[in-house]
XYZ file of C-alpha atoms in Angstrom:
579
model
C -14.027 42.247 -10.462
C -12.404 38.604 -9.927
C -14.122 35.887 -11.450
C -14.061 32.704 -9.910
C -16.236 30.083 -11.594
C -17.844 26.866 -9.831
C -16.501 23.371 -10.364
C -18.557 20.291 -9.940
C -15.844 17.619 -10.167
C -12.026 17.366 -9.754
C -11.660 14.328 -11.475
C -8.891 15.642 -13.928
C -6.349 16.128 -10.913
C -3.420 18.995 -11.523
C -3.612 19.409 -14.724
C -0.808 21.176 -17.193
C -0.535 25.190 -16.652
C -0.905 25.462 -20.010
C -4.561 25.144 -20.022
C -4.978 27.935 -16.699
C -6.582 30.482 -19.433
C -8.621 28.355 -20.877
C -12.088 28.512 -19.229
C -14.158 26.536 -21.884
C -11.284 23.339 -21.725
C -12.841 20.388 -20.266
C -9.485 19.847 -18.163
C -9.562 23.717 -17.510
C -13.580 22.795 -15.855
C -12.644 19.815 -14.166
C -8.591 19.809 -12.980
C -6.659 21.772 -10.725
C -3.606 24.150 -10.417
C -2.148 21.962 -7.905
C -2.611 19.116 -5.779
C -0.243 18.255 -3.517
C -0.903 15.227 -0.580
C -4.110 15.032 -1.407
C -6.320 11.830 -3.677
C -8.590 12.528 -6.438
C -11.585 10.601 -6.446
C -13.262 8.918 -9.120
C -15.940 10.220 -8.484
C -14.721 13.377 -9.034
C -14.217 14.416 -5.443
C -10.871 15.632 -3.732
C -9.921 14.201 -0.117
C -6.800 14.274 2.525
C -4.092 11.517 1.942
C -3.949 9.895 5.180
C -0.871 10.831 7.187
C 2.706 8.676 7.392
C 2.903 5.846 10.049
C 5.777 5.184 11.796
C 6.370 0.891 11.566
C 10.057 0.766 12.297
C 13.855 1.819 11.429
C 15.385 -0.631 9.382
C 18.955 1.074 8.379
C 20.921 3.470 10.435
C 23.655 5.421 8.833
C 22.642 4.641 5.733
C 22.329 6.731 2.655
C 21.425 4.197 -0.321
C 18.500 2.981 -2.243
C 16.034 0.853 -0.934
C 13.463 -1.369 -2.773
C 9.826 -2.298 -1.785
C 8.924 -5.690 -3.347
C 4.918 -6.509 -1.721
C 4.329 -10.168 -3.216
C 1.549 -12.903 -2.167
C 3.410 -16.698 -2.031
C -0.033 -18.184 -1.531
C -3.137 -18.569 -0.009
C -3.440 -16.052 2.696
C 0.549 -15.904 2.890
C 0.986 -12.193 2.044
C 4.413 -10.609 2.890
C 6.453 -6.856 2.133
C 10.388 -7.382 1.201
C 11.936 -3.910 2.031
C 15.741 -4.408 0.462
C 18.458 -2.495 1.327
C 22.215 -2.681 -0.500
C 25.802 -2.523 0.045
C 28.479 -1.302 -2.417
C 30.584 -3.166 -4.314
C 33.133 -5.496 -2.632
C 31.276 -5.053 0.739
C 27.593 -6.064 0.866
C 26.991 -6.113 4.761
C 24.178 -3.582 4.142
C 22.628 -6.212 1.383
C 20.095 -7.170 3.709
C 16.158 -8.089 2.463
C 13.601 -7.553 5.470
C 10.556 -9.375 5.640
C 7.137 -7.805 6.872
C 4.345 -10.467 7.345
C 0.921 -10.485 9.250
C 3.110 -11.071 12.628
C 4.922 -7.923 12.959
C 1.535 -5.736 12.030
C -0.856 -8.027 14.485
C 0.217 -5.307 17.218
C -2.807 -2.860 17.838
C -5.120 -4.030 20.137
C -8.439 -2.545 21.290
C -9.537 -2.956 24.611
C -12.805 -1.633 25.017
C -15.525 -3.686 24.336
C -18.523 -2.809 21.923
C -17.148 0.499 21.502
C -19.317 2.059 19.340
C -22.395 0.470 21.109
C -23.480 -2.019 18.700
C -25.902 -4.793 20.366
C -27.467 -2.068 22.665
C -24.882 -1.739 25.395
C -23.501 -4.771 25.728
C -20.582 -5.189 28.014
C -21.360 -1.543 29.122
C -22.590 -0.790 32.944
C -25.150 1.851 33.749
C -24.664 4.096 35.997
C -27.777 5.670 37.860
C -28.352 7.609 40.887
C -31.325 7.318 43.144
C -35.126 8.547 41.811
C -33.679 7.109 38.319
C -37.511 6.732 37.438
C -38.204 10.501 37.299
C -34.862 11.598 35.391
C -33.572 11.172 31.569
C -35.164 8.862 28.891
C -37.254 6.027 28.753
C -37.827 6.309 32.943
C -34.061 5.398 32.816
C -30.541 7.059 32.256
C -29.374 6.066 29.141
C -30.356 5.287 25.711
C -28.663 3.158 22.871
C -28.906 4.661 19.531
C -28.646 4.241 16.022
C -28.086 6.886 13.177
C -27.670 4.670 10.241
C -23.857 3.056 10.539
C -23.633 5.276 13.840
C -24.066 3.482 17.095
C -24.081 5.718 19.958
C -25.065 6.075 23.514
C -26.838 8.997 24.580
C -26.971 9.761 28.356
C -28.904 12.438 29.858
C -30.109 13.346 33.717
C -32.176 16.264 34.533
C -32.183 16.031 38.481
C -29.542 17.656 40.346
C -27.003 15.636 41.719
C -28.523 12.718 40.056
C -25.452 10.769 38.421
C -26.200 9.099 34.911
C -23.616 7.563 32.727
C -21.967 4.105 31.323
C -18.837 2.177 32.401
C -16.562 -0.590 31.547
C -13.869 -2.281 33.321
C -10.935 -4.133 31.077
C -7.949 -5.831 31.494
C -4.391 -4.121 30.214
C -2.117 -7.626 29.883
C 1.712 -6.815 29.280
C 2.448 -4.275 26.453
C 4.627 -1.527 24.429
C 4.236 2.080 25.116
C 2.386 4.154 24.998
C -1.285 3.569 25.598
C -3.740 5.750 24.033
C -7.418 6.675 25.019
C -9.584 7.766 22.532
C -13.605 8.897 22.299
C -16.003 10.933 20.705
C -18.490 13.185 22.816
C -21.362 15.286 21.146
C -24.068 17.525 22.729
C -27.395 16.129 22.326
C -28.957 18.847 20.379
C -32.219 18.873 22.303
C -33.261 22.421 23.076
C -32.200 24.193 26.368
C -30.235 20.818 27.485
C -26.567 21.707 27.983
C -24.430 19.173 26.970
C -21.844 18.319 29.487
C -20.201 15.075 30.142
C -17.378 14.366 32.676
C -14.965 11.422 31.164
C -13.009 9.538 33.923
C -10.321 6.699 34.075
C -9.067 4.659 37.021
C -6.216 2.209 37.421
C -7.844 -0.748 39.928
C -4.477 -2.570 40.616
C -3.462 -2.505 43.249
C -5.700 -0.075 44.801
C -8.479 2.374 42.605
C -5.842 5.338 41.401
C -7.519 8.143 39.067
C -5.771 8.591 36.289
C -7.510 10.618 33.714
C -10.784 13.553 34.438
C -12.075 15.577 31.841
C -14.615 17.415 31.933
C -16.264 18.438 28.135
C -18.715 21.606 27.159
C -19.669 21.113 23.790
C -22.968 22.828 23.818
C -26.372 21.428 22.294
C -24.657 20.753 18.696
C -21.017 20.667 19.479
C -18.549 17.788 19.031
C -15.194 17.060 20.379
C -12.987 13.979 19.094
C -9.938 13.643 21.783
C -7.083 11.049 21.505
C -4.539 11.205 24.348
C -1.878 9.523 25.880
C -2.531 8.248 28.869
C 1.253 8.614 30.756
C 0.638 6.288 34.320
C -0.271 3.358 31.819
C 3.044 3.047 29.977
C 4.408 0.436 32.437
C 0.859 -0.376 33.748
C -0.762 -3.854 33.922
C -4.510 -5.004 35.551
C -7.839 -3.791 35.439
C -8.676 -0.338 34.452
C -12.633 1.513 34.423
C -13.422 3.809 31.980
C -16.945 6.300 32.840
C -18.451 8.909 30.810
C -21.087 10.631 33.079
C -23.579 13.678 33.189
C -24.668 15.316 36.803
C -26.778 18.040 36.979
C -26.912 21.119 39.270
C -28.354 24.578 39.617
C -31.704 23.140 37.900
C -29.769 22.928 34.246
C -30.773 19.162 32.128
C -27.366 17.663 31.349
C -27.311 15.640 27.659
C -24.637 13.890 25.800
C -23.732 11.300 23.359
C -20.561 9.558 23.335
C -19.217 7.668 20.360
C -16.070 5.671 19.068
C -14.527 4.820 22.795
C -11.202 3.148 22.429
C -8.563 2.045 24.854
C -5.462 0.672 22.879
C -1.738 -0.013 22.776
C 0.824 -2.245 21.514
C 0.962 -5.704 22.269
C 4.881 -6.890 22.336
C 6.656 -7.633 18.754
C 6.377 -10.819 17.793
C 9.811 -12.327 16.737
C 9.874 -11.894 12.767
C 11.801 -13.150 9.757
C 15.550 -12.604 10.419
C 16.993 -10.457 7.665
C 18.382 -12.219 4.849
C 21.370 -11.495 2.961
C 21.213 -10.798 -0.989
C 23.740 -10.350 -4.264
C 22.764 -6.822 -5.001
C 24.290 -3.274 -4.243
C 22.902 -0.261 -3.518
C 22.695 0.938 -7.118
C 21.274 -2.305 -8.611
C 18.175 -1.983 -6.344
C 15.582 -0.142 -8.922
C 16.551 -2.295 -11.558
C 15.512 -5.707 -10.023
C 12.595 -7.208 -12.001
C 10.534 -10.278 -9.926
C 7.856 -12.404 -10.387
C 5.884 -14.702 -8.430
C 6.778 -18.901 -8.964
C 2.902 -20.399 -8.683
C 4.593 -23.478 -8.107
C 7.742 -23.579 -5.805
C 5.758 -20.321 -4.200
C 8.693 -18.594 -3.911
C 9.862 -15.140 -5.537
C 12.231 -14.822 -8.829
C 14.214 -12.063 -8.746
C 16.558 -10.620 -12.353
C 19.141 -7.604 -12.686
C 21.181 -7.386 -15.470
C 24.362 -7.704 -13.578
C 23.685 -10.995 -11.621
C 22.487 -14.030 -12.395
C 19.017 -14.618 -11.212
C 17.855 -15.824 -7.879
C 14.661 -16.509 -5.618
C 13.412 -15.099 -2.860
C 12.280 -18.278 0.105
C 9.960 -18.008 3.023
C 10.460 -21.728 4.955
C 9.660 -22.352 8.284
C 9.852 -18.408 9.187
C 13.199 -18.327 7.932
C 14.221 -16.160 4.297
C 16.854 -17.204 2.360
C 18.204 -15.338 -1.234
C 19.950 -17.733 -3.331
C 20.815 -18.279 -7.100
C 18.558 -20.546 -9.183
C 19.520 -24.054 -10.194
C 18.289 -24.629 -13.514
C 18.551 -27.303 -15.470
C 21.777 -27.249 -17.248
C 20.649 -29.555 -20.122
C 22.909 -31.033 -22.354
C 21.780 -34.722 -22.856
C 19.112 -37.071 -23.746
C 16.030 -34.855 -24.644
C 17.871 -31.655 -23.703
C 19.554 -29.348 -25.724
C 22.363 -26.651 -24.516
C 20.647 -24.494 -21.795
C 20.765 -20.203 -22.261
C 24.338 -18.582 -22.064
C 23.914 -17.239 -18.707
C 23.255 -21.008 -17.397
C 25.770 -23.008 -19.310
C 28.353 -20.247 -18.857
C 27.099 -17.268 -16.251
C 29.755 -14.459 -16.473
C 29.109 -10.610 -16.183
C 30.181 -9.958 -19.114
C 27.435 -11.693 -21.152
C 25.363 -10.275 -18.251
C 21.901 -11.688 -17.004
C 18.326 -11.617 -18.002
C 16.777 -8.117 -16.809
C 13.141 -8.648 -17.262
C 11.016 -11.176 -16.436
C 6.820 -12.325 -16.495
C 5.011 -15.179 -16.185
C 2.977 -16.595 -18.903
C 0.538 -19.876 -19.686
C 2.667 -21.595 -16.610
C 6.205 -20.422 -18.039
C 8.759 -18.553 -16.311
C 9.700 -15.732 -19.194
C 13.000 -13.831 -18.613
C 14.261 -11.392 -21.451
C 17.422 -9.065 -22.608
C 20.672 -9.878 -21.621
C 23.979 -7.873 -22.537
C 25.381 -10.869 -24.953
C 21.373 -11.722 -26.488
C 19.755 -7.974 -25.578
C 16.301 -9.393 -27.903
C 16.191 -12.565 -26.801
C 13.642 -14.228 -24.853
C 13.844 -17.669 -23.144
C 10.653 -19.458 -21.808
C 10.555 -22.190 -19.607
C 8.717 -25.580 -19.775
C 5.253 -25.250 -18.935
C 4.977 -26.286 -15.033
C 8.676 -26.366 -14.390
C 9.969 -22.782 -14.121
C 14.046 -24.435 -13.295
C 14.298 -25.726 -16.887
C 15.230 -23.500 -19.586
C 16.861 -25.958 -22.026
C 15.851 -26.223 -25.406
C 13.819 -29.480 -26.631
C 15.328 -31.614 -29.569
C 11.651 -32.063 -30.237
C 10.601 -28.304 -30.899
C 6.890 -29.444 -31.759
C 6.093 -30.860 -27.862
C 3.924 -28.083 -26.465
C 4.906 -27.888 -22.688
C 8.491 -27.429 -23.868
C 10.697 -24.528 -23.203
C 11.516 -22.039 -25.893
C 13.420 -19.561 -27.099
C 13.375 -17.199 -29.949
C 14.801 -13.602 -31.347
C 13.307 -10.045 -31.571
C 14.136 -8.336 -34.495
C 14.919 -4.609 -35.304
C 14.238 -3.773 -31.789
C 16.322 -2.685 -28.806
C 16.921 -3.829 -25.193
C 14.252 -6.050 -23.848
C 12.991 -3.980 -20.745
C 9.790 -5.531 -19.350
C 7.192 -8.552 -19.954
C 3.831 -9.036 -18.867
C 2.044 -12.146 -18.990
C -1.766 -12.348 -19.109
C -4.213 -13.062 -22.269
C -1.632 -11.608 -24.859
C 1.894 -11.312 -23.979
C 3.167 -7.949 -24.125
C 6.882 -7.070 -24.309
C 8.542 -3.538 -23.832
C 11.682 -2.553 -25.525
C 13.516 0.522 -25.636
C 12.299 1.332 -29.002
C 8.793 -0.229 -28.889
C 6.468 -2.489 -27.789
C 5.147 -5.972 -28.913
C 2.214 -8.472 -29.027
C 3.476 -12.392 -28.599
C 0.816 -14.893 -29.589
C -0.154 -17.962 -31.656
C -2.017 -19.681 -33.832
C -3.089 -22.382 -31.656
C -4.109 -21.414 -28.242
C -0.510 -22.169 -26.478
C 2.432 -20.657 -27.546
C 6.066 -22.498 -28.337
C 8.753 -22.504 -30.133
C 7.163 -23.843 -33.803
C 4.078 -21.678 -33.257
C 4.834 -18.365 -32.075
C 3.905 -14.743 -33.572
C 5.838 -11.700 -32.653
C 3.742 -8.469 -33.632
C 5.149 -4.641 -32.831
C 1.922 -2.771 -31.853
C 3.566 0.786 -30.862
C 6.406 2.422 -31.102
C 6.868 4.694 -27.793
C 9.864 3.081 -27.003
C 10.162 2.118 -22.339
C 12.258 2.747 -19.756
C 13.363 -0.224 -17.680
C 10.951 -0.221 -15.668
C 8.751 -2.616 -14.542
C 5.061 -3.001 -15.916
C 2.351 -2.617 -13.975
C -0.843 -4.415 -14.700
C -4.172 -2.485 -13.805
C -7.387 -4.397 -14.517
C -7.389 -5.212 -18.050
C -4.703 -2.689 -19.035
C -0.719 -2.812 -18.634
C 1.282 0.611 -17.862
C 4.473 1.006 -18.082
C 6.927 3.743 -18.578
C 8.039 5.890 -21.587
C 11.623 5.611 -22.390
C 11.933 9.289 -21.225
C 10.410 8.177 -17.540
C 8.276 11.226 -18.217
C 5.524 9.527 -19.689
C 3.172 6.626 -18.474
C 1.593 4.149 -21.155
C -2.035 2.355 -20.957
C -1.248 -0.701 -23.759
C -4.447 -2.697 -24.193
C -6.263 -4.264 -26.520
C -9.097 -1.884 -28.856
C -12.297 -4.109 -29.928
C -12.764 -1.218 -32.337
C -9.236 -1.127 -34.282
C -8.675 -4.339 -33.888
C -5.303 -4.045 -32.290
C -3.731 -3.251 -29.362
C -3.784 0.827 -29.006
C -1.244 2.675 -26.284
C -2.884 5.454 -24.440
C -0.187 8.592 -22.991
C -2.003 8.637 -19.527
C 0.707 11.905 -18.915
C -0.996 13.614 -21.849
C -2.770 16.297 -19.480
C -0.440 16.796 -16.700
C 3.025 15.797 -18.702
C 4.987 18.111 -15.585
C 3.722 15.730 -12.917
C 6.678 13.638 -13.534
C 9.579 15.277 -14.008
C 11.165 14.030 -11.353
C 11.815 11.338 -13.723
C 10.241 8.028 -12.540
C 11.924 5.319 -10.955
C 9.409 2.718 -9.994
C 5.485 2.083 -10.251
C 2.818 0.222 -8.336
C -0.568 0.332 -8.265
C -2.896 0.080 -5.319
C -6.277 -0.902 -5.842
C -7.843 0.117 -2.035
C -9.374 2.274 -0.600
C -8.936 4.545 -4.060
C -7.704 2.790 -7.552
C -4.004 4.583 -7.839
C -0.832 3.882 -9.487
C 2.174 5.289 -7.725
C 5.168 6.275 -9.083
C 8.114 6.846 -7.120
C 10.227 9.615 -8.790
C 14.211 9.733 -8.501
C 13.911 13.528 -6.666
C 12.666 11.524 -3.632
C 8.680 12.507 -4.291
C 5.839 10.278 -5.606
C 3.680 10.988 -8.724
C 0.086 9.492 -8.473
C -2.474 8.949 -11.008
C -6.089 7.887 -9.528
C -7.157 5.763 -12.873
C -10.482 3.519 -12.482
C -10.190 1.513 -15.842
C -13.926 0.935 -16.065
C -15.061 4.459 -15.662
C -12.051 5.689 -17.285
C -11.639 8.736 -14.917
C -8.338 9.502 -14.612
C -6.581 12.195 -12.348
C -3.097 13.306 -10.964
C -1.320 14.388 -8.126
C 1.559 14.919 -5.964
C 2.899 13.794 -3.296
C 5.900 14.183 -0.854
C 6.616 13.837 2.941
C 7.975 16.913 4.728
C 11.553 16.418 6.194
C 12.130 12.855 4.852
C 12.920 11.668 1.079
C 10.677 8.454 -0.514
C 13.025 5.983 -1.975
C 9.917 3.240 -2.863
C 6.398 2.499 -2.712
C 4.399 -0.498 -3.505
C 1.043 -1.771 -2.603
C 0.656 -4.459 -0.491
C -1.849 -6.101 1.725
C -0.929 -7.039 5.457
C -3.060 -7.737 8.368
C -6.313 -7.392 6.488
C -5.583 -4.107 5.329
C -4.457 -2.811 1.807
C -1.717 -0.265 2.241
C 0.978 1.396 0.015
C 4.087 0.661 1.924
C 7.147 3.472 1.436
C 11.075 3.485 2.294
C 11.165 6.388 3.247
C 15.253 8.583 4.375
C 15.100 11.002 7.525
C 17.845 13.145 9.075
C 17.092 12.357 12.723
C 20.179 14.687 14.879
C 22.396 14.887 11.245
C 22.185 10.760 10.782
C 20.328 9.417 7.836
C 17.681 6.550 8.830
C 15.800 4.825 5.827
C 12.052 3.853 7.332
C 9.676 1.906 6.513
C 6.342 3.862 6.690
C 2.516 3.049 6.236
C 1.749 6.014 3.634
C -2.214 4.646 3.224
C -4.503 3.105 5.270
């Protein structure tokens, strides 16, 4: 006979098919075969990724890359850059979109105290003569609460005795459609049906029915409806919604309602104007950025062109190349190659981090092991000192014996990627510069250019193989900083060959990475509890070009680019994936 054991916890994810025999492997007791749109817990559990929602077409006719860049320029001033990229000797399609609060502070709920908090409030009763000798409490109606569930429960037991609740609210000038959503469930009282007739009228300018449903859902049933409500698409005034039970032939009539909403789209507000950038189509998933503290503004590097920032002013956005100090005189020694003579030959810095108030940028094609910090505080000037000692200066100093610079990350110890391994910078003293400076190799897994991600105390990045995703941090037990192959158990996850990661930390801890086959690879990773679990992830019909976390009208959300074939045309579209 087939055996089919019990499994407390999911919290390896899909795990490699190589262990499907073993029964006594702990990734064998705890993973899965497969798991496809779908988030593993840490807690072990499994649970539905939320569906794709629609925010708007940005490109149509367009079949290139696209870049998600989610960055925060200061307090409370959040935005998502979607880029998209022309070709070579035409760049009309170089455009950079910008998604703030504004264009997400459309939903609006009309319905007041919708799940009854406050006992009723805002809500009418409804109640037909002898009230005194029908339903609960000698009236018709009774406010509830279940724990975190406030509900209304209605009931009547007189025939032709009307009991129920109502609202009345205003519908101002909107976007289509308008949707009507509630929550009915019998009352689980024995021999009490539980029937409840749901109504909707438009009041302006005379009372027009518009919606009557009538719901069966028997003493423990439950019925969640969400509909679109056609005669309010062009509607404006005063609507009433009424949820009410009337007995006849002798049968009690007992409901709860829950979770009443009325909503729709207020009208976009006027965003950010696109804003026209230096990069093609192709250069896209090799831009590095990092966030300027100071200007608050957004530094963007690519190998291919010099480097530029990204300004939000007075609602408008602007992409233009940075003016750093050129040096040369008094104090000032000869700036970096690509300032004092930018050419794309020489090429460009491709990586970049921020560290103890520098700007650090890394690897061009003329200096691929170089690295060139900024003055402390002043991220524009990258010329040497004459005074090396001074420690607020800008530096700049060689990597030996390793290959192309591909990422930095700041934090308590510097970490550097390269193609053949990866490096601790530190000091003596507690600042680094140029005449106290320690370069250490740590590992030798070698990165892809990609850029790091930083997740709580850890840094991941990408194998040079962009099969494999690193966890470098620092072991109180060796001593040293250890790298961790977080790929080790599921190593077929990604061989799709990654292109990009982010990590989102709500509602679930993941890091996403974008794969060049058009699907995401996810890995749910809490860093304190260590659980750590993978799975897939696609979108039927359409292709994911980027993801990145970001957080936008109070809400943490991984934001996607994603390509559909709408009639044979390609459209690249932004979509919420979480939330």
């Amino acid at each position: 006979m087939t055996w089919y054991p019990i499994k407390s916890t999911f919290a390896a994810g899909e795990v490699t098919p190589a262990v499907s025999s073993q029964t006594s492997n702990p990734l064998f007791q705890a993973g899965l075969r497969a798991c496809r749109n779908m988030y593993v817990t840490h807690l072990g559990s499994v649970t539905t990724r939320p569906g794709l929602g629609y925010i708007e077409t940005i490109a149509e006719d367009y079949y290139g890359d696209a870049r998600v860049i989610p960055v925060d320029l200061g307090v409370e001033q959040r935005i998502v850059l979607v880029f998209t990229g022309g070709v070579e000797g035409d760049l009309t399609d170089s455009l950079v979109y910008t998604y703030s609060d504004q264009n997400f502070a459309r939903f609006a709920q009309l319905v007041q105290n919708p799940s009854f908090r406050a006992g009723g409030q805002y809500w009418t009763v409804v109640e037909g003569s002898g009230a005194a000798d029908v339903g609960f409490d000698e009236v018709d109606y009774d406010w509830q609460t279940e724990g975190d569930n406030f509900q209304c429960s209605i009931g009547s037991a007189v025939d032709g005795l009307q009991a129920g609740v109502k609202q009345t609210v205003d519908i101002p000038i909107h976007d289509a459609p308008t949707r009507f959503v509630y929550r009915v469930l019998g009352g689980g009282l024995d021999n009490v049906s539980g029937v409840v007739r749901v109504r909707m009228w438009t009041l302006d300018p005379t009372r027009t029915e518009v919606y009557n449903q009538q719901h069966n859902v028997g003493q423990y049933g439950e019925e969640a409806v969400s509909i679109v409500i056609p005669e309010l698409e062009t509607y404006t005034g005063k609507i009433e919604v009424f949820f009410d039970v009337t007995p006849s032939g002798g049968v009690t009539r007992h409901v709860i309602i829950n979770s009443v909403q009325v909503i729709y789209d207020e009208p976009s507000v006027a965003g950010v104007a696109p804003a026209a950038h230096p990069y093609t189509r192709d250069q896209l998933a090799d831009i590095q950025y990092v966030v300027d503290p100071y200007l608050h503004n957004v530094v963007l590097v690519h190998p291919d062109v010099t480097p530029h920032t990204y300004t939000l002013s007075a609602g408008i956005a602007t992409v233009a190349p940075i003016a750093f100090n050129t040096g040369g005189g008094g104090d000032k020694g000869e700036p970096p190659h690509w300032v004092s003579d930018p050419n794309a030959t020489d090429g460009y810095p491709r990586a970049c981090g921020a560290n103890q108030g520098r700007l650090v940028l890394g690897g061009s094609y003329k200096e691929p092991q170089k690295i060139w910090a900024s003055e402390a505080g002043e991220w524009l000037d990258m010329s040497l000192p004459t005074d090396t000692t001074l420690s607020n200066e800008p530096f700049h100093y060689v990597m030996t014996a390793v290959g192309y610079i591909q990422w930095i990350e700041g934090g308590v110890r510097m970490l550097h990627g390269t193609s053949n391994g990866e490096h601790v910078v530190s000091a003596q003293a507690l600042l680094v510069t140029g005449a106290d400076i320690q370069v250490v190799e740590h590992s030798t897994n070698g990165a892809a250019h990609v850029q790091a991600e930083r997740v709580g105390h850890e840094v991941m990045f990408c194998g040079g193989d962009r099969r494999n995703v690193y966890a470098a941090n620092y072991s109180e037990e060796l001593g040293q900083m250890r790298n961790d192959n977080m790929t080790l158990s599921s190593p077929h996850i990604t061989r799709g060959a990654i292109k990009r990661m982010a990590y989102g930390r709500e509602p679930f801890k993941i890091l996403w990475c974008t794969l060049q086959d058009g699907t995401a690879a996810a890995m749910s990773y809490d860093p304190g509890t260590k659980t750590l679990g993978w799975h897939r992830h696609d979108t039927p019909g359409g292709t994911i070009l980027d993801m990145a976390e970001g957080r936008l009208a109070g809400e943490d959300r991984i934001y996607a680019v994603v390509r559909r074939e709408v009639d044979g045309v390609a459209h690249d579209r932004g979509l919420v994936v979480d939330g």
